Structures are given as structure tokens and as C-alpha cells.
Coordinates of C-alpha atoms in Angstrom, one line a residue:
Chain A
E1 CA 0.0 0.0 0.0
I2 CA 1.3 3.5 -0.9
V3 CA 1.3 5.7 2.2
M4 CA 0.6 9.4 1.8
T5 CA 1.9 11.8 4.4
Q6 CA 0.7 15.4 4.6
S7 CA 2.4 18.3 6.3
P8 CA 1.8 20.3 8.3
A9 CA -1.1 18.8 10.2
T10 CA -2.4 22.3 10.8
L11 CA -1.6 25.5 9.0
S12 CA -2.5 28.9 10.5
V13 CA -2.9 31.6 7.8
S14 CA -4.4 35.1 7.7
P15 CA -7.0 35.9 5.0
G16 CA -5.3 37.1 1.8
E17 CA -2.1 35.3 2.5
R18 CA -0.6 32.3 0.6
A19 CA -1.0 28.8 1.9
T20 CA 1.4 26.0 0.9
L21 CA 0.5 22.4 1.8
S22 CA 2.7 19.4 1.2
C23 CA 2.0 15.8 0.4
R24 CA 4.6 13.0 0.2
A25 CA 4.2 9.5 -1.2
S26 CA 6.0 6.5 0.1
Q27 CA 6.9 5.5 -3.5
S28 CA 6.5 7.2 -6.8
V29 CA 3.0 7.9 -8.0
S30 CA 4.1 9.8 -11.1
S31 CA 1.6 12.6 -11.5
N32 CA -1.4 10.5 -10.4
L33 CA -2.3 12.7 -7.5
A34 CA -5.5 14.5 -6.6
W35 CA -6.4 17.1 -3.9
Y36 CA -9.8 17.5 -2.1
Q37 CA -11.2 20.1 0.2
Q38 CA -13.5 19.2 3.0
K39 CA -15.5 21.6 5.2
P40 CA -17.1 20.6 8.5
G41 CA -20.2 18.4 8.0
Q42 CA -19.7 18.3 4.2
A43 CA -18.5 15.8 1.7
P44 CA -15.0 16.2 0.1
R45 CA -14.8 18.4 -3.0
F46 CA -12.6 17.5 -5.9
L47 CA -10.0 20.3 -6.5
I48 CA -7.0 19.1 -8.4
Y49 CA -6.1 16.0 -10.5
G50 CA -3.0 15.0 -12.4
A51 CA -1.1 16.8 -9.7
S52 CA -1.7 20.2 -11.3
S53 CA -5.0 20.3 -13.3
R54 CA -7.9 22.1 -11.7
A55 CA -11.3 20.3 -11.6
T56 CA -14.3 22.0 -13.1
G57 CA -15.3 25.2 -11.4
I58 CA -12.3 25.4 -9.1
P59 CA -10.9 29.0 -8.8
A60 CA -7.5 29.8 -10.2
R61 CA -6.1 30.7 -6.8
F62 CA -5.8 26.9 -6.2
S63 CA -2.7 25.4 -7.9
G64 CA -0.9 22.1 -7.6
S65 CA 2.5 21.0 -8.5
G66 CA 5.0 18.1 -8.1
S67 CA 5.5 14.6 -9.4
G68 CA 7.0 11.3 -8.2
T69 CA 6.9 11.5 -4.4
E70 CA 6.6 15.2 -3.6
F71 CA 3.6 17.4 -4.2
T72 CA 2.3 20.8 -3.2
L73 CA -1.1 22.5 -3.1
T74 CA -0.9 26.3 -3.1
I75 CA -3.7 28.6 -2.3
S76 CA -2.5 32.0 -3.6
S77 CA -4.7 34.4 -1.5
L78 CA -6.8 32.7 1.1
Q79 CA -10.5 33.6 1.1
S80 CA -12.8 33.0 4.1
E81 CA -14.4 30.0 2.3
D82 CA -11.0 28.3 1.9
F83 CA -10.6 27.5 5.5
A84 CA -11.0 23.7 5.6
V85 CA -9.2 20.4 5.7
Y86 CA -7.3 19.4 2.5
Y87 CA -6.5 15.8 1.5
C88 CA -4.2 14.5 -1.1
Q89 CA -4.9 11.1 -2.8
Q90 CA -2.8 8.9 -5.0
Y91 CA -4.5 7.0 -7.8
N92 CA -1.4 5.3 -9.2
D93 CA -2.1 2.1 -7.3
W94 CA -5.5 1.2 -8.7
P95 CA -8.0 0.6 -7.2
Q96 CA -6.5 1.1 -3.7
W97 CA -6.4 4.9 -4.0
T98 CA -5.0 6.0 -0.6
F99 CA -5.4 9.4 1.0
G100 CA -3.2 11.5 3.2
Q101 CA -4.3 12.2 6.8
G102 CA -5.2 15.8 5.9
T103 CA -4.0 19.3 6.6
K104 CA -6.3 21.7 8.4
V105 CA -6.1 25.3 7.2
E106 CA -7.3 27.6 10.0
I107 CA -7.6 31.3 10.4
K108 CA -4.6 32.9 12.1
Chain B
E1 CA -26.9 18.2 -11.8
V2 CA -25.0 15.2 -10.5
Q3 CA -26.5 13.9 -7.3
L4 CA -25.6 11.0 -5.0
V5 CA -27.8 10.4 -2.0
E6 CA -26.8 7.8 0.6
S7 CA -29.2 6.1 3.0
G8 CA -29.4 3.1 5.3
G9 CA -27.0 4.2 8.1
G10 CA -27.8 3.8 11.7
L11 CA -26.9 2.2 15.0
V12 CA -26.0 -1.5 14.9
Q13 CA -24.5 -3.9 17.4
P14 CA -21.1 -5.4 16.9
G15 CA -21.4 -8.5 14.8
G16 CA -24.5 -7.1 13.1
S17 CA -25.3 -6.3 9.5
L18 CA -26.4 -3.2 7.6
R19 CA -27.1 -2.4 4.0
L20 CA -26.3 1.0 2.6
S21 CA -27.8 2.5 -0.6
C22 CA -26.7 5.3 -2.9
A23 CA -29.2 6.8 -5.3
A24 CA -27.6 8.4 -8.3
S25 CA -29.1 11.0 -10.7
G26 CA -28.1 13.6 -13.2
F27 CA -25.7 11.4 -15.1
T28 CA -25.5 8.2 -17.0
F29 CA -24.9 5.9 -14.0
N30 CA -24.1 2.8 -16.0
T31 CA -21.0 4.4 -17.6
Y32 CA -19.1 5.1 -14.3
G33 CA -17.3 3.0 -11.8
M34 CA -18.4 3.7 -8.2
N35 CA -16.8 3.6 -4.8
W36 CA -17.6 3.6 -1.1
V37 CA -15.2 5.8 1.0
R38 CA -15.6 6.1 4.8
Q39 CA -14.5 8.6 7.4
P40 CA -14.4 7.7 11.1
P41 CA -15.5 10.6 13.4
G42 CA -12.8 13.3 13.5
K43 CA -10.5 11.3 11.2
G44 CA -9.4 11.0 7.6
L45 CA -10.7 9.4 4.5
E46 CA -10.4 5.6 3.7
W47 CA -11.3 3.9 0.5
V48 CA -13.5 0.9 1.2
S49 CA -14.7 -0.6 -2.1
Y50 CA -14.9 -0.2 -5.9
I51 CA -17.3 -1.6 -8.5
S52 CA -16.9 -1.3 -12.3
H53 CA -19.6 0.3 -14.4
T54 CA -21.0 -3.1 -15.4
G55 CA -20.7 -4.5 -11.9
T56 CA -18.5 -7.4 -13.1
A57 CA -15.4 -6.2 -11.3
T58 CA -15.2 -5.4 -7.6
H59 CA -12.4 -4.6 -5.2
Y60 CA -12.2 -4.2 -1.4
A61 CA -9.9 -2.7 1.2
D62 CA -8.2 -5.4 3.3
S63 CA -9.9 -4.0 6.3
V64 CA -13.4 -5.1 5.0
K65 CA -12.6 -7.9 2.6
G66 CA -14.8 -10.9 3.3
R67 CA -17.3 -8.9 5.4
F68 CA -18.6 -6.2 3.0
T69 CA -20.1 -6.7 -0.5
I70 CA -20.5 -3.9 -3.0
S71 CA -23.2 -4.2 -5.7
R72 CA -25.1 -2.0 -8.1
D73 CA -28.4 -2.0 -10.0
N74 CA -28.0 0.0 -13.2
A75 CA -31.7 -0.2 -14.0
K76 CA -32.4 1.6 -10.7
N77 CA -29.3 3.9 -10.8
S78 CA -28.4 2.6 -7.4
L79 CA -25.2 1.5 -5.6
Y80 CA -25.2 -0.7 -2.5
L81 CA -22.9 -1.8 0.3
Q82 CA -23.9 -4.9 2.3
M83 CA -22.0 -4.8 5.6
S84 CA -21.8 -7.8 7.9
S85 CA -19.8 -8.9 11.0
L86 CA -19.6 -5.2 11.8
R87 CA -16.9 -4.1 14.3
D88 CA -16.4 -1.0 16.4
E89 CA -13.8 0.3 14.0
D90 CA -16.3 0.3 11.1
T91 CA -18.0 3.3 12.8
A92 CA -17.8 6.1 10.2
V93 CA -19.6 8.3 7.8
Y94 CA -19.9 6.3 4.6
Y95 CA -19.8 8.2 1.3
C96 CA -20.5 7.0 -2.2
A97 CA -18.2 8.6 -4.8
R98 CA -18.2 8.6 -8.6
A99 CA -14.9 7.4 -10.1
L100 CA -13.1 9.1 -12.9
R101 CA -9.8 7.9 -14.3
D102 CA -8.1 10.4 -12.1
G103 CA -10.1 11.0 -8.9
Y104 CA -13.5 11.0 -7.3
D105 CA -15.4 13.9 -8.9
A106 CA -18.7 13.6 -7.2
W107 CA -19.6 12.6 -3.6
G108 CA -22.8 12.1 -1.7
Q109 CA -23.5 13.8 1.6
G110 CA -22.7 10.6 3.5
T111 CA -24.6 8.3 5.9
L112 CA -23.4 7.6 9.5
V113 CA -22.9 4.0 10.6
T114 CA -22.4 3.6 14.4
V115 CA -21.3 0.2 15.6
S116 CA -21.9 0.0 19.4
S117 CA -23.5 -2.2 22.0

């Protein structure tokens, strides 16, 4: 099983600032990586696929990068609605697509 | 609009059984693989099971293999998860999720399963 490790566990950011979230895979997943956003009491929302492509309707302030084992999700200017938990997921090892443990982005 | 609506969750005793359902609408259900993903209270996401668009291929996480069975009825646009021999650690919100080649692009609102005596 490919283990996904996210850091930090919690990120405190002021509105309007940049947030940078990291995700590391225990072995190469090429660019087969997705990101999701989850707000309290809601289902996850599909943000990024292919490590860097935005899903339909996702604002341009969300960007992804990386390949192999190291990946980054960047939110360029945090809006109030962006405070949430973010999960990375590898889909290289089908069908056991594993998730990271999540990074909570909170208001500083 | 794509919609996935889960139902069937509730309180069940350890060793008991429960059947979850997911009603799909707004898309051609029989052309998509589907998944169940769960989330224990306050914790992260865990893939549980996958079924192909025809229902002929199924896969399970090791943690549920032999105890859970995924199925679908394309005529009814519905996905199911039959859960048996339930354990405390199966307590979670269970989501159905539509599978693309590169991620889960649509999720239901989830249904809570609580395993407790």
C-alpha cells in the first residue's frame, strides 16, 4: 500500500495570505495525484487532478505541483471560504487509492 | 446536476449487519465505476470498495474484505454496500463517490454508521 503523508497537520494563515500544503508519497505515484477540500459536515470536494490540473469550477487561486513523491497544493490568496481540511490522494495504485491524513487550514 | 444520495446508516451492534444504498441522478450511471469511501468521526478518508460500471469487477480494502459486499443495479441507478460482521472500527460516515480515471469527482452527503453495544 502506498502511504501518503501530509504536512503540516495544521496551518494557520491570515486571509489574503498564501498557503502552501505538502504531500509526500512512500513511493513514486508519477503525476497520479488528486487534492480534495472538506469543510465541517460536508463531503469532500474535488479540487485538483493529475497533480496540477484544476477540476471543473475550481478557482484559479488553487494550484498544484509536483511529481513522483513530492507534491504541493498552493492557495495564492486565502479567502474565508478556503478554511477547511485538505486531503491528497494517490491514484497510481488502482483501485486502492490512498489518502493522506489531511491538513487543516485555519484562520490565524 | 449530478446527485448522489446515501441512505441506510444507523446504529448497529457489533457482529450485526447493515445495507447502505446510494441513489444516483443527473448522469449516465451505467458508464461510471463507483466507490464507497468512509471517514471515522474526526479522522481522515479511507477507500472501502470499488465496483466497475457493469458490476462485473469489484475490489475491497483489506480491512473489509470478506465482510462487505458492493453491488449495483444500473436499472435503478443505485449502488449498495452490504456490511456484515460489523466491528467498532467500522463506525464512520460512509460516502459513495463517482470514479473518474483520475479521482472522485462527485460525492454524496454521507450516511453515518455507528457500531456499538
